[in-house]
Coordinates of C-alpha atoms in Angstrom, one line a residue:
X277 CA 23.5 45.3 -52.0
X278 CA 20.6 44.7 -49.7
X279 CA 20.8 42.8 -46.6
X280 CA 18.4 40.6 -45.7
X281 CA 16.7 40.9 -42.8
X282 CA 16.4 36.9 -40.8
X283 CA 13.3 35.3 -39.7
X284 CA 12.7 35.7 -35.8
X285 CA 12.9 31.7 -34.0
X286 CA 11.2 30.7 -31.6
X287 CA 11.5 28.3 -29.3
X288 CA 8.0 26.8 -29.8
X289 CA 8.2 26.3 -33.2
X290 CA 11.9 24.4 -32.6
X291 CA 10.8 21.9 -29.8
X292 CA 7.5 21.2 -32.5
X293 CA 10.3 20.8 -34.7
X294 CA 11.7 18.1 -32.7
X295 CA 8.8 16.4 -31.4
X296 CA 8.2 15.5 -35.5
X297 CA 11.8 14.9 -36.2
X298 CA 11.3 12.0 -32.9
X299 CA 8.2 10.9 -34.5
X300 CA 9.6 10.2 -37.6
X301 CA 12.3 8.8 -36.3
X302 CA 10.2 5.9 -34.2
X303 CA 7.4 5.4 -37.6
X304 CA 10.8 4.6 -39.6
X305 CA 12.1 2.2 -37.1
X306 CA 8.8 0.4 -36.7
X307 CA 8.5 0.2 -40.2
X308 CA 12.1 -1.4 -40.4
X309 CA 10.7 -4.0 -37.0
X310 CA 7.7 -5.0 -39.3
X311 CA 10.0 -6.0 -42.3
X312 CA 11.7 -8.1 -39.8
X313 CA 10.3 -11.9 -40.4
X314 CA 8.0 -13.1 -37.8
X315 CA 9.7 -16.3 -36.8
X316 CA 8.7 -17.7 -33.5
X317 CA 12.0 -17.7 -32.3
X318 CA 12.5 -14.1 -33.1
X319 CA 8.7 -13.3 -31.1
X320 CA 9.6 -15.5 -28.1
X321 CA 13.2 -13.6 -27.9
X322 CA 11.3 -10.1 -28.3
X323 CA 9.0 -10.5 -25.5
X324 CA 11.2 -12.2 -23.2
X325 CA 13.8 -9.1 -23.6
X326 CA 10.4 -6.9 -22.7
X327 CA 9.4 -8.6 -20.1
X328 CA 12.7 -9.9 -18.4
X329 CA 12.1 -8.5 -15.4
X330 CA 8.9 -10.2 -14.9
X331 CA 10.1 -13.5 -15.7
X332 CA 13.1 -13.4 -13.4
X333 CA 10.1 -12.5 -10.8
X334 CA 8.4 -15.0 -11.6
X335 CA 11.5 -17.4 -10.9
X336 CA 12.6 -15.8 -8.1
X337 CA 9.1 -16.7 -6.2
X338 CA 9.2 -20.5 -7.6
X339 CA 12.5 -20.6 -6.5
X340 CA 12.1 -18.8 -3.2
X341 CA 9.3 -21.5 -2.0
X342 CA 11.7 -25.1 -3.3
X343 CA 14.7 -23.4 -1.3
X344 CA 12.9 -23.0 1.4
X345 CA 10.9 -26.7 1.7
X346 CA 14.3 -28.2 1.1
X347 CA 16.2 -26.3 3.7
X348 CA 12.9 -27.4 5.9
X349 CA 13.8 -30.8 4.8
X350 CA 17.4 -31.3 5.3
X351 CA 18.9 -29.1 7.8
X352 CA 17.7 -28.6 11.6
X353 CA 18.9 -24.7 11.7
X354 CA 17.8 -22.8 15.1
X355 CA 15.7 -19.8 14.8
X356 CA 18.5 -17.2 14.8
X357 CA 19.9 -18.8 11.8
X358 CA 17.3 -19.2 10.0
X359 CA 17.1 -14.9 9.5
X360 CA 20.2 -15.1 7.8
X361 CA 18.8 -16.3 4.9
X362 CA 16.5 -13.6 4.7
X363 CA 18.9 -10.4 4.8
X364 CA 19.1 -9.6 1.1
X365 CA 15.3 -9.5 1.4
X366 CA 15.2 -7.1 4.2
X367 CA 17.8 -4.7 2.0
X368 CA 15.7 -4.8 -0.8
X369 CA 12.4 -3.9 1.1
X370 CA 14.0 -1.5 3.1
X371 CA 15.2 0.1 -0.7
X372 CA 11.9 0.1 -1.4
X373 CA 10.7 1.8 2.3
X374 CA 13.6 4.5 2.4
X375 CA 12.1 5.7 -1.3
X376 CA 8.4 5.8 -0.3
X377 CA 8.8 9.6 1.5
X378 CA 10.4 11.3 -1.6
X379 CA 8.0 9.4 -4.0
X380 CA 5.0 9.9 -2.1
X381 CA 5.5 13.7 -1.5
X382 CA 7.2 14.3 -5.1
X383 CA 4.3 12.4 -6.5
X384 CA 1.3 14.4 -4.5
X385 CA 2.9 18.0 -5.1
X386 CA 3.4 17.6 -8.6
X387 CA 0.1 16.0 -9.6
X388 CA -2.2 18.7 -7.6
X389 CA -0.1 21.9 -8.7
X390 CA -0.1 20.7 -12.3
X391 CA -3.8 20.3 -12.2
X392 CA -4.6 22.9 -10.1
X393 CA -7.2 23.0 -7.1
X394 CA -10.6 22.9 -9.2
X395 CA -9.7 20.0 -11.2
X396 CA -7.9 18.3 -8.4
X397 CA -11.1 18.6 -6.2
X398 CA -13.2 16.7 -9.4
X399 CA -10.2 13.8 -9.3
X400 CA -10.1 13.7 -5.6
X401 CA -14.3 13.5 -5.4
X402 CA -14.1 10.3 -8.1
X403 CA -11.1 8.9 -6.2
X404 CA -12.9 9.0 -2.5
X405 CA -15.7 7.8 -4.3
X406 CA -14.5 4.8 -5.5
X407 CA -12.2 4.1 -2.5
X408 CA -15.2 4.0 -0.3
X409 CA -17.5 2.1 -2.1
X410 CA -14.9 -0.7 -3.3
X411 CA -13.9 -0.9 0.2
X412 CA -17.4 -1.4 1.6
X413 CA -17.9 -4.0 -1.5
X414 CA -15.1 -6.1 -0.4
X415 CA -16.8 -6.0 3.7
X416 CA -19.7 -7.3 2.3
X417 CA -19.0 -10.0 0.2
X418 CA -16.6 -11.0 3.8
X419 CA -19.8 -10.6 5.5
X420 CA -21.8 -12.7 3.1
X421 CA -18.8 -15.4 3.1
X422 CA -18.3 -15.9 6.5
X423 CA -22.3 -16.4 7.5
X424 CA -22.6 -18.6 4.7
X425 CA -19.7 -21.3 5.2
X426 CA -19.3 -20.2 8.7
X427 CA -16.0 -21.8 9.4
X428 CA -15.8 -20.5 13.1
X429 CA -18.5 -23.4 13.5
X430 CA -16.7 -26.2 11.5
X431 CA -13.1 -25.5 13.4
X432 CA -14.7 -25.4 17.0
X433 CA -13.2 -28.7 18.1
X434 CA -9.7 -28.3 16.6
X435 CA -8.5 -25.2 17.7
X436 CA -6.9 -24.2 21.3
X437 CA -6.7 -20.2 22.4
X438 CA -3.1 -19.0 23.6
X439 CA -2.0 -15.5 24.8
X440 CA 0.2 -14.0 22.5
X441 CA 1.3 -10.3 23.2
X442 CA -0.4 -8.7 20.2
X443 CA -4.3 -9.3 21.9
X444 CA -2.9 -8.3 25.7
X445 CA -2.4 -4.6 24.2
X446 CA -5.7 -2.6 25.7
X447 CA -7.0 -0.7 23.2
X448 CA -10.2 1.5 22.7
X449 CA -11.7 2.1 19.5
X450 CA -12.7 5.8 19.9
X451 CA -9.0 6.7 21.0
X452 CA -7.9 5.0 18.1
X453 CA -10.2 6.8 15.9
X454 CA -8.8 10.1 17.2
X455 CA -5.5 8.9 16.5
X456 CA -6.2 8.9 13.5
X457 CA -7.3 12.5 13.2
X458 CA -3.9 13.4 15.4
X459 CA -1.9 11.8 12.8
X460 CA -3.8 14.0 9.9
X461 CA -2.5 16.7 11.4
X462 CA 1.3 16.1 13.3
X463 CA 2.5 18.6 15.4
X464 CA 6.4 17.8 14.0
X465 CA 6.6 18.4 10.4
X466 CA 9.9 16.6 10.5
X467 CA 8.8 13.8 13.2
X468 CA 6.4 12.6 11.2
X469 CA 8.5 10.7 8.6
X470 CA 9.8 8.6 11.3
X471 CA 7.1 8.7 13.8
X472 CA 3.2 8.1 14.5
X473 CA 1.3 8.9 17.5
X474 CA -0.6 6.4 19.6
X475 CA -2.4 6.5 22.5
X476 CA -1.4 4.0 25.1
X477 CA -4.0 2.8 27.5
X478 CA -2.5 2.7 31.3
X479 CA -4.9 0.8 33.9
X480 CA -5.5 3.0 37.3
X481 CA -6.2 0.8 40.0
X482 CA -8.3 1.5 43.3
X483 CA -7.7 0.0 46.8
X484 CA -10.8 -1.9 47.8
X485 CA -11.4 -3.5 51.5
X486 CA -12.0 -7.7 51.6
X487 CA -13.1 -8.8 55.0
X488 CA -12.6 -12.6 55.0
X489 CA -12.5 -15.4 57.6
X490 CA -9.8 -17.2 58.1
X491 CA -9.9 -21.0 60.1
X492 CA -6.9 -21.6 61.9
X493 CA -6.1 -25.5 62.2
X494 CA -3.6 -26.6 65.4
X495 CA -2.5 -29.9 64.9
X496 CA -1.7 -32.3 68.3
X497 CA 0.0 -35.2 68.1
X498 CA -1.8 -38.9 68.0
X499 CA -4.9 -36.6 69.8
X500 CA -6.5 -34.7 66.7
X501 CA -7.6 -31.2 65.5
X502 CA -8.0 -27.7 67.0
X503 CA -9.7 -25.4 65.0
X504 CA -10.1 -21.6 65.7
X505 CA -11.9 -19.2 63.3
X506 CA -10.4 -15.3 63.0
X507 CA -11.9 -12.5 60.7
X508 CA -9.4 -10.5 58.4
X509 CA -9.6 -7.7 56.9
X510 CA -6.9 -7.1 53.9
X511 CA -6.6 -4.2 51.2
X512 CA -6.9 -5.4 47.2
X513 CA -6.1 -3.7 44.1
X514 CA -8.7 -3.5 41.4
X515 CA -8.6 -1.8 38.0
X516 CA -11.0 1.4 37.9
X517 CA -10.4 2.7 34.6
X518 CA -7.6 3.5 31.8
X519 CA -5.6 6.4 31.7
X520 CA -4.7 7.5 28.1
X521 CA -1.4 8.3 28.0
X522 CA 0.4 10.1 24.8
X523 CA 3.0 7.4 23.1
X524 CA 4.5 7.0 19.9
X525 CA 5.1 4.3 17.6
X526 CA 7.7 4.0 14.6
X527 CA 7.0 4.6 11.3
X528 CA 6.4 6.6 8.2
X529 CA 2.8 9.1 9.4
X530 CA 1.6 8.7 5.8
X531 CA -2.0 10.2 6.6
X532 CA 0.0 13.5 7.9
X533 CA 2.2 13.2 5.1
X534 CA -0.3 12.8 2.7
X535 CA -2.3 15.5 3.6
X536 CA 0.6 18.0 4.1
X537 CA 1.6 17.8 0.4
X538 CA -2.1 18.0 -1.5
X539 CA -2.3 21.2 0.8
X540 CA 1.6 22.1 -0.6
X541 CA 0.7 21.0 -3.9
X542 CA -2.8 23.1 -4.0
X543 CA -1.1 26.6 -2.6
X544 CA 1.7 26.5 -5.3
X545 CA -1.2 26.0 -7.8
X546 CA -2.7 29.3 -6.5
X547 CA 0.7 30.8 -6.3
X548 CA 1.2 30.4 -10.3
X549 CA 4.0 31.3 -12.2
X550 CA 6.2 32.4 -9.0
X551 CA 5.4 28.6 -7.4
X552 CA 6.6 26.4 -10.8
X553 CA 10.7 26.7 -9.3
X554 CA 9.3 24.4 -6.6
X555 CA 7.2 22.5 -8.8
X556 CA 9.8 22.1 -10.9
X557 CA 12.0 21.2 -7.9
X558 CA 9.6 18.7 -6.8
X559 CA 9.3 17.2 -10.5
X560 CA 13.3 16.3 -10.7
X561 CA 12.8 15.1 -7.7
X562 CA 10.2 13.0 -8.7
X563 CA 12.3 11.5 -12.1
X564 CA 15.1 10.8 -9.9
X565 CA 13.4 8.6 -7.4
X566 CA 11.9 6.8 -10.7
X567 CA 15.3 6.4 -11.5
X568 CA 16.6 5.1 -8.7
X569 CA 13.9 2.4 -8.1
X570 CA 14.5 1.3 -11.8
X571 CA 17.8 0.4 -10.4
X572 CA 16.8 -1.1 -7.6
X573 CA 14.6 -3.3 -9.5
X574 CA 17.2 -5.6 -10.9
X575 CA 18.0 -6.6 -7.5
X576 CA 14.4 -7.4 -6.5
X577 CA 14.5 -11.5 -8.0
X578 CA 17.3 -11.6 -5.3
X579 CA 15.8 -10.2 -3.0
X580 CA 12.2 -11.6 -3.4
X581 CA 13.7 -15.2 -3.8
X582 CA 15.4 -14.6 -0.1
X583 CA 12.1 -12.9 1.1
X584 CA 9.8 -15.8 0.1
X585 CA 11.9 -18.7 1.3
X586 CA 12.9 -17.4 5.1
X587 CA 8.9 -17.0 5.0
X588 CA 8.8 -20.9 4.3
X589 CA 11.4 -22.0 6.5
X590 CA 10.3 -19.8 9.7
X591 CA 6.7 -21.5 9.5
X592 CA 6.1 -23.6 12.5
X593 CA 4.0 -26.9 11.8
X594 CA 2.5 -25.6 8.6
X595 CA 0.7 -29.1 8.5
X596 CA -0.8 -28.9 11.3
X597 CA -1.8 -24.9 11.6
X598 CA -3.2 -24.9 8.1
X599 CA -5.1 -28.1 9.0
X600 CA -6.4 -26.7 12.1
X601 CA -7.3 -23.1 10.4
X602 CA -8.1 -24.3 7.3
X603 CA -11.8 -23.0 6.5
X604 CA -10.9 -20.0 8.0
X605 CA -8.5 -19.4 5.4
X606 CA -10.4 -21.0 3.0
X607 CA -13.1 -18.1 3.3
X608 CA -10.4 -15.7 3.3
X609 CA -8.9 -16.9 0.2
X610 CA -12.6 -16.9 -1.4
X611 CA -13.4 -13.6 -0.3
X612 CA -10.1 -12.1 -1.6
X613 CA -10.6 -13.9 -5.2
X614 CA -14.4 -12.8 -5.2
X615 CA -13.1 -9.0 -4.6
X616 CA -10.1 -9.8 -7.6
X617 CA -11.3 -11.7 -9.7
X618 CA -14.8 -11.1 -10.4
X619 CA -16.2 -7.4 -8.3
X620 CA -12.8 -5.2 -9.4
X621 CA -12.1 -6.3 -12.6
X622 CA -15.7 -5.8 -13.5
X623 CA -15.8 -2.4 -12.1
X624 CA -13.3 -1.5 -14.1
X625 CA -15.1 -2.8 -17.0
X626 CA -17.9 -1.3 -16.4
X627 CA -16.8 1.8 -16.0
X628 CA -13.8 2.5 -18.5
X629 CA -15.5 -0.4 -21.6
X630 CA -11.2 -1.2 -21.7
X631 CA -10.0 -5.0 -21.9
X632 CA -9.4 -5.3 -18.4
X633 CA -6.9 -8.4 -19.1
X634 CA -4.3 -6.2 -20.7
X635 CA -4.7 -3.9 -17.5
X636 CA -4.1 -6.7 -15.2
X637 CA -0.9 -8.3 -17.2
X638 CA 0.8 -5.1 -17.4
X639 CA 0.5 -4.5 -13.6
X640 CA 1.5 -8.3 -12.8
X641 CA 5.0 -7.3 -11.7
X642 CA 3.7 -4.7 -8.8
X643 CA 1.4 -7.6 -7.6
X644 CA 3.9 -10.4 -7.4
X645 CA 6.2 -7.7 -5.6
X646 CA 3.1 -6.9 -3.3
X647 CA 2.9 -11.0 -2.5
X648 CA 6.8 -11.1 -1.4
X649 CA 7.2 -7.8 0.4
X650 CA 3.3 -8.1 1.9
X651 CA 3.8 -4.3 2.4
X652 CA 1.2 -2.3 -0.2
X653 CA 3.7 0.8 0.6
X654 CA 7.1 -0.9 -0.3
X655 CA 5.3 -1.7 -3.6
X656 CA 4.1 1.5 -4.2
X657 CA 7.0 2.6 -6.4
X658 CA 6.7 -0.7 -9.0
X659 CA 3.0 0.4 -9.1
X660 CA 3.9 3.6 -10.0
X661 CA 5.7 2.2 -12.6
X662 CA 3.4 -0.4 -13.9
X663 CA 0.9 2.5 -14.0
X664 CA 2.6 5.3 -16.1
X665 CA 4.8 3.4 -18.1
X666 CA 3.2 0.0 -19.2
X667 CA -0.7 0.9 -18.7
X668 CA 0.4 4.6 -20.3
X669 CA -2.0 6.3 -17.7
X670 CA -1.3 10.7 -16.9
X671 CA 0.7 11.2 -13.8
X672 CA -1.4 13.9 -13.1
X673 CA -3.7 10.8 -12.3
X674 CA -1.1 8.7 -10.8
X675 CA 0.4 11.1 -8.4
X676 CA -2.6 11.6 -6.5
X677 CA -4.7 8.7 -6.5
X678 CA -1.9 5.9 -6.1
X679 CA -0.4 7.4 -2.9
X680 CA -3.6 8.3 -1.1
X681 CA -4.7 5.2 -2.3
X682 CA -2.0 2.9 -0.8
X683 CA -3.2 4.8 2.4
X684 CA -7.2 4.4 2.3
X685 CA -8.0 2.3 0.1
X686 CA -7.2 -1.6 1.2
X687 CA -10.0 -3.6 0.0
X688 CA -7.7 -7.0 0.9
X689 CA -7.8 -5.7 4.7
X690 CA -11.1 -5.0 5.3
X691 CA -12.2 -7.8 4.2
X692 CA -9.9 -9.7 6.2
X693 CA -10.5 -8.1 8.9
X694 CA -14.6 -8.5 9.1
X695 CA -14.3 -12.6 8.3
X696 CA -11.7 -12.6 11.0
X697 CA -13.9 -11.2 13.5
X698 CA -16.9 -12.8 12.7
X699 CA -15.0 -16.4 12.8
X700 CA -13.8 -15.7 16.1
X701 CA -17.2 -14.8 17.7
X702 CA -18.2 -17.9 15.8
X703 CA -16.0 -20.3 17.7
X704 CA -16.7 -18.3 20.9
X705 CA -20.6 -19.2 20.3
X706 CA -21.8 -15.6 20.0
X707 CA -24.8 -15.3 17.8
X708 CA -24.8 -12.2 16.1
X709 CA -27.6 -9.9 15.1
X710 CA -28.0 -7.5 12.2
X711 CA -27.1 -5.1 13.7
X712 CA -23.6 -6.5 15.4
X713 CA -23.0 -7.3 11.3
X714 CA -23.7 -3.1 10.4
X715 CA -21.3 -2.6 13.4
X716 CA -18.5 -5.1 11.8
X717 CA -19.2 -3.4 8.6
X718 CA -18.5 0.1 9.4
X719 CA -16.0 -0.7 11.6
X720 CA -14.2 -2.8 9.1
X721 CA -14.3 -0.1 6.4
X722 CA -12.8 3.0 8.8
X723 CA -10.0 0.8 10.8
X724 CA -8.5 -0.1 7.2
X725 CA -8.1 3.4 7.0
X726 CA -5.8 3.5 9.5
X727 CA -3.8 0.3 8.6
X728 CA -0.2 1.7 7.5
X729 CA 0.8 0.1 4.2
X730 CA 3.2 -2.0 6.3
X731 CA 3.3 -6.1 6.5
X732 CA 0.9 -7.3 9.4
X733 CA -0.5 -4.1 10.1
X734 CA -4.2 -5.4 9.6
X735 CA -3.5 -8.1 12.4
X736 CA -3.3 -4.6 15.2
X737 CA -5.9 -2.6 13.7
X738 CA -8.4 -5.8 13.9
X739 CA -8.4 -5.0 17.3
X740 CA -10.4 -2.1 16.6
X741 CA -13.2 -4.4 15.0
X742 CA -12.8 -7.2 17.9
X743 CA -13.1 -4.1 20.3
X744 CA -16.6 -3.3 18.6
X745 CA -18.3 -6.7 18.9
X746 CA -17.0 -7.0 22.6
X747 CA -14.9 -10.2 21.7
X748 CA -12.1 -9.9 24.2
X749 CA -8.7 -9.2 22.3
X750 CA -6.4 -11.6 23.4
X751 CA -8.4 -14.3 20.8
X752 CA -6.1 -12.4 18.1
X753 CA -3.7 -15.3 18.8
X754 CA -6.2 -17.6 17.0
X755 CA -5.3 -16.7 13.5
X756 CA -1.6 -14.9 14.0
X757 CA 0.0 -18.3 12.9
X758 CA -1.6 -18.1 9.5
X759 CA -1.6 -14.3 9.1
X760 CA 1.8 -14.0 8.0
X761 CA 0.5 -16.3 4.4
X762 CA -3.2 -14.3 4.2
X763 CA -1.0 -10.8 4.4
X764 CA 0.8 -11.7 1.3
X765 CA -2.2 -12.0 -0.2
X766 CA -4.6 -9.5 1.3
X767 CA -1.8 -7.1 -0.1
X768 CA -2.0 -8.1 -3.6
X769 CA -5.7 -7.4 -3.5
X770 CA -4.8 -4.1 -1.6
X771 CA -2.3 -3.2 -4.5
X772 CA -4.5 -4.3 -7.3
X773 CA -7.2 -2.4 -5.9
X774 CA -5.1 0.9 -6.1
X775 CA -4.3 0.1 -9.7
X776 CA -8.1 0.0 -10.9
X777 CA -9.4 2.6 -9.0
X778 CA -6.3 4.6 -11.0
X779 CA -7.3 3.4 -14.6
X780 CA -11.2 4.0 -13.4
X781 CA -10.1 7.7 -12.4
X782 CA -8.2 8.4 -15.2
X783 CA -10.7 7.0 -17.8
X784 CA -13.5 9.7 -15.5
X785 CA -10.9 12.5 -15.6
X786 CA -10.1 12.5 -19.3
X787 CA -11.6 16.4 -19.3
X788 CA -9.4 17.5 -16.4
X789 CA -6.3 15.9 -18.6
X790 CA -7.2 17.2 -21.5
X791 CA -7.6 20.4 -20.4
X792 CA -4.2 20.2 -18.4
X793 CA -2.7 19.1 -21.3
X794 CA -3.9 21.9 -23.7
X795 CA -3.2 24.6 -21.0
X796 CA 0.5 23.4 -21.1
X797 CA 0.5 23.2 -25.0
X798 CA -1.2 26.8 -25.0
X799 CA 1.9 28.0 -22.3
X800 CA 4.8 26.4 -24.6
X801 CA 3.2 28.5 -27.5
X802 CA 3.5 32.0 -25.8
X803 CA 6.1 34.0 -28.4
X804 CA 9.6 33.6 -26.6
X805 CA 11.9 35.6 -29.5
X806 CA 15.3 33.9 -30.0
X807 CA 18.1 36.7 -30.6
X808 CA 20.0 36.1 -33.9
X809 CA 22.8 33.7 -33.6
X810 CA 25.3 36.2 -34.3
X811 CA 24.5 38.0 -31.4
X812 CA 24.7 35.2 -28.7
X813 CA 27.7 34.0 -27.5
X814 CA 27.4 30.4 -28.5
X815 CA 25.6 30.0 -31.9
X816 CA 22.9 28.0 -32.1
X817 CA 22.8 24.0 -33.1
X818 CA 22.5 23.4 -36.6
X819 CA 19.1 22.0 -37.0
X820 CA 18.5 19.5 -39.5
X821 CA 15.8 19.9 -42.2
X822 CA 14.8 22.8 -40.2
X823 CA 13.1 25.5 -43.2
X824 CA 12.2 27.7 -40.9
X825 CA 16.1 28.0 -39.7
X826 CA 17.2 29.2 -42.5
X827 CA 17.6 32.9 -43.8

């Protein structure tokens, strides 16, 4: 009797095999959720268990801000005390921190050596593109806010300047630009995920001669005065310049990083086949830090609740700062809601024709994380997560844009930063040309580049813009006591920012993704020839339904 000869497997043909099994699988059991009746009870129980995490958010703020106004109201607690209450906070933002240097690199390598160099360079070029001109939007409608209501002018009379130790630092805006260019390119691959480097200004001083005269008074008793007049000559100190001297400062160098892992990322894309064990490397990496942070999440209503009310119960004389400060903040809030509201959302509209609503509710979470951590980096991985897995955009997308995003792109801060400057030459009197407003502009738009995505960052790097319009820095102190409530919110614009100019990428980029996606369908269809079970030492699983199994 003839044998018969069996059918040769391959592995392409089982894993489409299983991909329609799956699909099946999920069309049967929405079919079965459909027959389920419709109750209002049974919808209000199906999206609470979807968005639970949300809603305990949402709590955890409410209740954050009453905790705090009743501890302000009925205990007298020193200082010191009062950060006790915000510990679980601090753990769960520095979760969040300790995760941002194997997301961020995981993130970048994967994304450019799955797309590969050309079709990076076409995301990149639509990215830059938008980051730019959404960050220059959001200096100009500042600009246009703070010359219009002009609340330097109305808050003239009720505001005093103190020192604080934030405005004595010396800085000088072309060293700081060129710290910026040393921190592109660290000398320490391994120092630079713990430290940045920052020139510090050192004043040289100069011995100058003062001749003065000097009256000598004798006094005699009950017969009067004897004065005698001698010249002096003594030695004073003046300042005759700065010396730049090299100093570091801690903290995550996420310009070096970021640029050290698009060039990784691009070199294992020209490396091919003999680069994907990295790739892959980096990819499991990438899952597990997902992973993690999912984890993580559950503790964040805890943690948010304690971050929100040590916030409330360190502010000093709310009543009377916010009273004080209160147009200023007023055009900040305006400014931030005018970039929110109205000029994002509509690019995105604009641009992609999608319901920009449905964008904005599935990336709700990340923002109210963004409002209690008032660090854009420490929310990076719940954007990440809103991104991919509620607004369903590539992660060939994601990878790249949201992490150089977090890093150049803060619309929030530069528009903070050019109303704050222009309200404090307001109460100083200065009247400011066109051409001081081009200055503030520019200015505005680079030093957000180089605010780390950490909480009160903005509040140095407006020293930069102070620095530009000659407005001596020490006048910092003016708004510090409010900046603490504006960052909260100057991040959630920063984050939400990030998040269109992802879905406004992705919706340009479909032909790179597509492509991507059919080169990696094309490479899972190569012929890889199964040997017949009876020749392996572990037969192979019995696959249901599967025809094409069968000999």
């Amino acid at each position: 009797m003839a044998s018969v000869e069996p059918k040769e497997v391959f592995a392409s043909d089982i894993m489409e095999n299983i991909i329609e099994m799956n699909k099946k699988e999920e069309s049967k059991k929405k079919r079965v959720f459909r027959r389920d009746p419709k109750t209002i009870l049974g919808m209000i129980k199906r999206h609470v268990k979807e968005n639970i995490l949300l809603i305990l958010t949402v709590l955890a703020v409410i209740l954050g801000v009453v905790l705090g106004f009743v501890l302000r109201a009925n205990t007298n607690f020193k200082p010191p005390t009062k950060k006790y209450f915000g510990v679980p906070g601090e753990l769960f933002l520095r979760g969040l921190k300790f995760l941002i240097l194997p997301l961020i690199s995981s993130s970048l390598i994967t994304g450019i050596a799955g797309l590969g160099v050309q079709k990076t360079g076409k995301v990149a070029a639509r990215a830059f593109t938008f980051y730019f001109s959404s960050t220059f939007t959001a200096v100009i409608v500042g600009l246009i806010l703070v010359t219009t209501i002009k609340p330097g002018t109305l808050s003239k009379n009720s505001i005093t300047i103190k020192s604080d130790p934030v405005g004595n630092r010396k800085v000088n805006t072309a060293d700081t630009f060129i710290d910026l260019l040393r921190n592109l390119i660290p000398e320490n691959m391994v120092q630079m995920t713990f430290e940045l480097y920052e020139t510090r200004l050192v004043p040289h001083y100069k011995n100058i001669t003062v001749e003065s005269d000097a009256m000598n008074i004798e006094i005699f008793n009950d017969t009067g005065f004897n004065f005698s007049k001698n010249n002096e000559t003594r030695i004073s100190q003046v300042i005759d310049y700065y010396d730049q001297i090299e100093g570091s400062r801690k903290g995550l160098d996420v310009l070096g990083l970021v640029l050290f892992c698009i060039l990784f990322g691009a070199m294992l894309a020209q490396i091919g086949e003999r680069g994907m064990i990295m790739v892959h490397f980096f990819e499991i990496l990438n899952e597990v830090s997902i992973k993690i942070i999912q984890l993580l999440m559950w503790f964040s209503p805890i943690g948010i609740m304690s971050l929100v009310c040590v916030a409330v119960l360190e502010m000093e004389n709310p009543e009377a700062v916010f009273k004080s400060i209160s147009y200023y903040m007023m055009t900040v809030l305006i400014g931030l809601a005018i970039q929110g509201i109205i000029v994002l959302p509509a690019a995105y509209l604009i641009l992609t024709r999608k319901n920009v609503l449905v964008f904005a509710k599935n990336m709700s979470e990340a923002l109210l994380v963004a409002i209690a951590t008032a660090s854009s980096a420490a929310t990076l991985p719940i954007t990440f997560k809103c991104i991919e897995d509620k607004n369903k955009i590539s992660k060939m997308i994601s990878r790249f844009v949201l992490p150089v995003g977090a890093t150049v792109n803060l619309d929030g801060t530069a528009l903070y930063e050019a109303v704050a400057s222009i309200f404090i030459a307001q109460l100083n009197g200065m009247k400011l040309t066109f051409a001081d407003l081009v200055v503030t502009s520019i200015t505005a738009t680079l030093a957000s580049i180089g605010a780390a995505g950490i909480p009160s960052a903005g509040l140095v790097t407006m020293i930069i813009v102070l620095s530009a319009l000659n407005i001596p820095a020490t006048q910092i102190s003016l708004i510090y006591a409010v900046d603490w409530f504006l960052d909260r919110f100057r991040t959630m614009i920063n984050v939400w920012g990030d998040a269109i100019a992802t879905g406004v990428v992705a919706h340009l980029s479909q032909k790179e993704v597509e492509e991507y996606e059919e080169e990696q369908r094309l490479k899972n269809q190569k012929n890889m020839p199964i040997t017949k079970p009876t020749e392996l030492n572990e037969p192979l699983p019995d696959y249901e339904n599967f025809d094409i199994l069968k000999v």
